[in-house]
CSV table of C-alpha atoms and ligand atoms in Angstrom, one decimal:
chain,number,residue,atom,x,y,z
A,1,UNK,CA,13.9,0.1,9.6
A,2,UNK,CA,11.8,-2.3,7.6
A,3,UNK,CA,8.4,-3.5,8.7
A,4,UNK,CA,9.1,-7.2,9.2
A,5,UNK,CA,6.0,-9.5,8.3
A,6,UNK,CA,6.7,-12.4,10.4
A,7,UNK,CA,4.1,-14.9,8.5
A,8,UNK,CA,3.7,-13.7,4.9
A,9,UNK,CA,0.9,-15.4,3.0
A,10,UNK,CA,2.8,-18.1,0.7
A,11,UNK,CA,2.0,-16.8,-2.5
A,12,UNK,CA,3.4,-13.3,-1.8
A,13,UNK,CA,6.8,-14.5,-0.4
A,14,UNK,CA,9.4,-13.4,-2.9
A,15,UNK,CA,13.0,-12.6,-3.2
A,16,UNK,CA,13.0,-9.2,-1.7
A,17,UNK,CA,10.6,-6.3,-0.9
A,18,UNK,CA,10.5,-3.7,-3.6
A,19,UNK,CA,12.4,-0.6,-3.1
A,20,UNK,CA,10.7,2.8,-3.1
A,21,UNK,CA,12.4,6.0,-3.3
A,22,UNK,CA,10.5,9.0,-1.7
A,23,UNK,CA,11.4,12.4,-3.1
A,24,UNK,CA,9.6,15.0,-1.0
A,25,UNK,CA,10.8,18.0,0.8
A,26,UNK,CA,8.0,18.4,3.1
A,27,UNK,CA,9.1,16.7,6.4
A,28,UNK,CA,5.6,15.8,7.8
A,29,UNK,CA,4.6,14.3,4.6
A,30,UNK,CA,7.7,12.4,3.9
A,31,UNK,CA,7.4,10.9,7.4
A,32,UNK,CA,3.8,10.0,6.7
A,33,UNK,CA,4.7,8.3,3.4
A,34,UNK,CA,7.8,6.6,4.7
A,35,UNK,CA,6.0,5.2,7.5
A,36,UNK,CA,3.1,3.8,5.6
A,37,UNK,CA,5.1,2.4,3.0
A,38,UNK,CA,7.2,0.5,5.5
A,39,UNK,CA,4.2,-0.6,7.2
A,40,UNK,CA,3.2,-2.4,3.9
A,41,UNK,CA,6.6,-4.2,3.8
A,42,UNK,CA,8.4,-2.1,1.4
A,43,UNK,CA,11.9,-0.9,1.5
A,44,UNK,CA,11.8,2.7,1.8
A,45,UNK,CA,14.6,5.5,1.1
A,46,UNK,CA,13.7,9.4,1.4
A,47,UNK,CA,15.5,12.2,0.1
A,48,UNK,CA,14.2,15.9,0.2
A,49,UNK,CA,16.2,17.5,-2.5
A,50,UNK,CA,16.2,17.2,-6.3
A,51,UNK,CA,19.7,16.8,-6.8
A,52,UNK,CA,20.1,14.2,-4.0
A,53,UNK,CA,17.3,12.2,-5.9
A,54,UNK,CA,19.3,12.1,-9.0
A,55,UNK,CA,22.5,10.9,-7.3
A,56,UNK,CA,20.3,8.0,-5.5
A,57,UNK,CA,18.6,6.9,-8.6
A,58,UNK,CA,22.1,6.7,-10.6
A,59,UNK,CA,23.5,4.8,-7.8
A,60,UNK,CA,21.0,2.2,-7.1
A,61,UNK,CA,17.6,2.5,-9.3
A,62,UNK,CA,14.7,1.9,-7.1
A,63,UNK,CA,11.5,-0.2,-8.1
A,64,UNK,CA,9.3,2.8,-7.7
A,65,UNK,CA,9.6,6.6,-7.2
A,66,UNK,CA,7.3,8.6,-5.3
A,67,UNK,CA,8.2,12.2,-6.6
A,68,UNK,CA,7.1,15.7,-5.5
A,69,UNK,CA,6.6,18.2,-8.2
A,70,UNK,CA,8.0,21.3,-6.3
A,71,UNK,CA,11.5,20.4,-4.8
A,72,UNK,CA,14.4,22.5,-4.0
A,73,UNK,CA,17.1,21.9,-6.7
A,74,UNK,CA,16.1,20.1,-9.8
A,75,UNK,CA,12.7,19.9,-9.9
A,76,UNK,CA,10.5,16.6,-10.0
A,77,UNK,CA,9.4,17.3,-13.5
A,78,UNK,CA,13.0,17.5,-14.7
A,79,UNK,CA,14.0,14.3,-12.6
A,80,UNK,CA,11.2,12.5,-14.5
A,81,UNK,CA,12.2,13.7,-18.0
A,82,UNK,CA,15.9,12.9,-17.4
A,83,UNK,CA,14.9,9.6,-16.2
A,84,UNK,CA,13.0,8.8,-19.2
A,85,UNK,CA,15.9,9.5,-21.3
A,86,UNK,CA,18.2,7.1,-19.4
A,87,UNK,CA,18.2,3.5,-20.7
A,88,UNK,CA,18.4,1.9,-17.2
A,89,UNK,CA,15.8,4.0,-15.7
A,90,UNK,CA,13.2,4.2,-18.4
A,91,UNK,CA,11.0,1.6,-17.1
A,92,UNK,CA,11.0,2.9,-13.4
A,93,UNK,CA,7.3,3.6,-12.4
A,94,UNK,CA,6.8,7.2,-11.1
A,95,UNK,CA,3.8,8.6,-9.1
A,96,UNK,CA,4.2,12.5,-9.2
A,97,UNK,CA,2.9,14.4,-6.3
A,98,UNK,CA,1.3,17.8,-7.2
A,99,UNK,CA,-0.3,20.5,-4.9
A,100,UNK,CA,-3.8,21.7,-5.7
A,101,UNK,CA,-3.9,24.5,-8.3
A,102,UNK,CA,-0.9,22.8,-10.3
A,103,UNK,CA,-3.7,20.6,-12.1
A,104,UNK,CA,-2.9,22.2,-15.5
A,105,UNK,CA,0.6,21.0,-14.7
A,106,UNK,CA,-0.5,17.4,-14.5
A,107,UNK,CA,-1.0,17.0,-18.2
A,108,UNK,CA,2.9,18.1,-18.5
A,109,UNK,CA,3.8,15.6,-15.5
A,110,UNK,CA,2.3,12.9,-17.9
A,111,UNK,CA,3.7,14.1,-20.9
A,112,UNK,CA,7.1,13.9,-19.4
A,113,UNK,CA,6.7,10.3,-18.6
A,114,UNK,CA,5.1,10.0,-14.8
A,115,UNK,CA,2.7,6.9,-14.6
A,116,UNK,CA,0.6,8.3,-12.2
A,117,UNK,CA,-0.2,11.6,-10.4
A,118,UNK,CA,-1.5,12.3,-6.9
A,119,UNK,CA,-3.0,15.8,-5.9
A,120,UNK,CA,-2.2,16.8,-2.3
A,121,UNK,CA,-3.8,16.3,0.3
A,122,UNK,CA,-4.2,12.7,-0.9
A,123,UNK,CA,-5.8,9.8,0.9
A,124,UNK,CA,-2.9,7.2,2.2
A,125,UNK,CA,-4.9,4.1,1.2
A,126,UNK,CA,-5.5,5.4,-2.3
A,127,UNK,CA,-2.0,6.2,-2.7
A,128,UNK,CA,-0.8,2.8,-1.6
A,129,UNK,CA,-3.3,1.2,-3.9
A,130,UNK,CA,-1.7,3.0,-6.6
A,131,UNK,CA,1.7,2.0,-5.5
A,132,UNK,CA,0.7,-1.7,-5.3
A,133,UNK,CA,-0.9,-1.4,-8.9
A,134,UNK,CA,2.0,0.2,-10.4
A,135,UNK,CA,4.5,-2.4,-9.1
A,136,UNK,CA,2.4,-5.1,-10.0
A,137,UNK,CA,2.4,-3.7,-13.7
A,138,UNK,CA,6.0,-3.2,-13.6
A,139,UNK,CA,7.1,-6.5,-11.7
A,140,UNK,CA,4.2,-8.8,-11.5
A,141,UNK,CA,6.0,-11.3,-9.7
A,142,UNK,CA,6.7,-8.8,-6.8
A,143,UNK,CA,3.2,-8.3,-5.7
A,144,UNK,CA,1.1,-11.3,-5.5
A,145,UNK,CA,-2.4,-10.9,-6.7
A,146,UNK,CA,-3.9,-13.6,-4.7
A,147,UNK,CA,-3.6,-14.0,-0.9
A,148,UNK,CA,-4.3,-17.2,1.0
A,149,UNK,CA,-4.5,-18.1,4.6
A,150,UNK,CA,-6.1,-21.3,5.8
A,151,UNK,CA,-9.2,-21.9,3.8
A,152,UNK,CA,-9.4,-18.2,2.8
A,153,UNK,CA,-8.3,-16.8,-0.4
A,154,UNK,CA,-8.5,-13.3,-1.7
A,155,UNK,CA,-8.1,-12.3,-5.4
A,156,UNK,CA,-7.1,-8.6,-5.5
A,157,UNK,CA,-7.6,-8.5,-9.4
A,158,UNK,CA,-11.0,-9.9,-9.3
A,159,UNK,CA,-11.9,-8.6,-6.0
A,160,UNK,CA,-13.3,-12.0,-5.1
A,161,UNK,CA,-13.0,-13.9,-1.8
A,162,UNK,CA,-13.7,-17.4,-1.1
A,163,UNK,CA,-13.7,-19.5,2.2
A,164,UNK,CA,-13.5,-23.3,1.6
A,165,UNK,CA,-14.6,-22.5,-2.1
A,166,UNK,CA,-17.6,-20.8,-1.3
A,167,UNK,CA,-18.1,-17.2,-2.5
A,168,UNK,CA,-18.1,-14.5,0.2
A,169,UNK,CA,-19.5,-11.3,-0.7
A,170,UNK,CA,-18.0,-8.2,1.1
A,171,UNK,CA,-18.6,-4.5,0.8
A,172,UNK,CA,-15.4,-2.6,-0.2
A,173,UNK,CA,-14.6,-1.6,3.4
A,174,UNK,CA,-14.7,-5.1,4.7
A,175,UNK,CA,-12.7,-6.5,1.6
A,176,UNK,CA,-9.8,-3.7,2.2
A,177,UNK,CA,-9.7,-4.7,6.0
A,178,UNK,CA,-9.3,-8.5,5.1
A,179,UNK,CA,-6.8,-7.8,2.5
A,180,UNK,CA,-5.0,-5.5,4.8
A,181,UNK,CA,-5.1,-8.3,7.7
A,182,UNK,CA,-4.1,-10.9,5.1
A,183,UNK,CA,-1.0,-9.0,4.0
A,184,UNK,CA,0.2,-9.3,7.5
A,185,UNK,CA,-1.2,-12.2,9.5
A,186,UNK,CA,-0.2,-12.3,13.1
A,187,UNK,CA,0.2,-8.7,13.3
A,188,UNK,CA,-1.9,-6.8,15.8
A,189,UNK,CA,-3.3,-3.4,14.4
A,190,UNK,CA,-4.8,-0.8,16.8
A,191,UNK,CA,-8.1,0.7,15.9
A,192,UNK,CA,-6.4,3.9,15.0
A,193,UNK,CA,-4.0,2.2,12.6
A,194,UNK,CA,-6.8,0.4,10.9
A,195,UNK,CA,-8.5,3.6,10.5
A,196,UNK,CA,-5.4,5.4,9.2
A,197,UNK,CA,-4.8,2.7,6.6
A,198,UNK,CA,-8.1,1.6,5.5
A,199,UNK,CA,-10.2,4.9,5.8
A,200,UNK,CA,-7.4,7.4,5.2
A,201,UNK,CA,-5.6,9.7,7.6
A,202,UNK,CA,-8.1,12.7,7.0
A,203,UNK,CA,-10.9,10.5,7.8
A,204,UNK,CA,-12.6,11.9,11.0
A,205,UNK,CA,-14.4,8.6,12.0
A,206,UNK,CA,-15.3,7.3,15.5
A,207,UNK,CA,-12.9,4.3,16.4
A,208,UNK,CA,-16.0,2.1,17.0
A,209,UNK,CA,-16.4,2.4,13.2
A,210,UNK,CA,-13.6,-0.2,13.1
A,211,UNK,CA,-15.4,-2.8,15.5
A,212,UNK,CA,-18.5,-2.3,13.3
A,213,UNK,CA,-16.9,-3.1,10.0
A,214,UNK,CA,-14.7,-5.9,11.6
A,215,UNK,CA,-18.1,-7.3,12.9
A,216,UNK,CA,-19.4,-7.4,9.6
A,217,UNK,CA,-16.4,-9.0,8.0
A,218,UNK,CA,-16.6,-11.8,10.7
A,219,UNK,CA,-20.2,-12.3,9.9
A,220,UNK,CA,-19.6,-12.6,6.3
A,221,UNK,CA,-16.7,-14.9,6.8
A,222,UNK,CA,-18.0,-17.3,9.5
A,223,UNK,CA,-20.5,-19.7,8.7
A,224,UNK,CA,-21.8,-22.3,11.2
A,225,UNK,CA,-19.0,-23.7,13.4
A,226,UNK,CA,-16.5,-22.3,11.2
A,227,UNK,CA,-13.3,-20.7,12.9
A,228,UNK,CA,-13.1,-17.1,13.5
A,229,UNK,CA,-10.0,-15.9,11.7
A,230,UNK,CA,-10.0,-12.6,13.2
A,231,UNK,CA,-8.5,-12.3,17.0
A,232,UNK,CA,-9.6,-9.5,19.3
A,233,UNK,CA,-6.6,-8.2,21.3
A,234,UNK,CA,-8.0,-6.8,24.4
A,235,UNK,CA,-6.9,-3.1,24.8
A,236,UNK,CA,-5.2,-3.2,21.7
A,237,UNK,CA,-7.0,-4.1,18.6
A,238,UNK,CA,-7.4,-6.8,15.9
A,239,UNK,CA,-5.1,-9.3,14.2
A,240,UNK,CA,-5.7,-12.0,11.7
A,241,UNK,CA,-5.0,-15.2,13.5
A,242,UNK,CA,-1.8,-16.6,11.8
A,243,UNK,CA,-2.2,-20.0,13.0
A,244,UNK,CA,-5.5,-20.2,11.2
A,245,UNK,CA,-5.8,-23.1,8.9
A,246,UNK,CA,-2.8,-24.7,10.3
A,247,UNK,CA,-4.4,-27.4,12.6
B,301,CA,CA1,7.3,20.4,-2.3
C-alpha cells in the first residue's frame, strides 16, 4: 500500500517514488518503519531475514536500504559487505540500524560501506531526515530541495522560507511542520500524527503543543490580509489548503 499524495507540490513531482527495502526482524519496529516511510510517499518493501534480503536485492535493487545489524540468517554487516562488492549494488545507500551497546561495532559498519547508522531506539523524524538526505545525495532528482505552494516557497537545503518574496523566520519545529504540510498538501493530519512525525514517537508531549506550534507558524506566515494556508479541520486536525494560491 502506498500513501497517495493527491496534490504533490509541483517541483517534487517525478517519475516514481523511491523504493526502500526495510530489513528488520523486530516486527513492531518494522511496522513502524514501513508505516512512516509510506506516509512519506516512498514505495516500501519489508523482509525480516538476511537471506531473503539478499534475494530481494538481487532480484530488484532498491533505491535505499534500511538494514538491521542483527538478523536471522546473513547478518546486516555481511549483507552490506557483499553489496559493496557487487557492481550494480555498489551505490545503493544503506542506513544501518544498531542496538545500543553495539556502538563499537558502528565503526565496522561504516568500514564495510554503510552510509549512515542509527542507534535504537531512534527518533522517527530523525531517521526520515537521514533517508531524505541520503536519497537526495544518491538521486538528487528524486527529492526536490524546494517545495512550492501558492506564494510560499521552502528550501530544504538553505532552510529558508519565503512568502511572496519576503523572508519568513521560523523556529526549527515550525519549519519542520511547514515542510511536512507542504509535502502533502490537502492531506489532513491528526494532532497525534503530527506529534509522531514532527516530535518523534518517544515524545511525551501534550497534543495541545501541536496547536501552539501551528499557531506560531500561522502567525509567522500571515501578514495583514493574507490568506491562511492552514486549515483547521474540526475534530480531526490540520491540513495545508491544497487550493491555496490557485485562485
Ligand atoms: Ca534484529
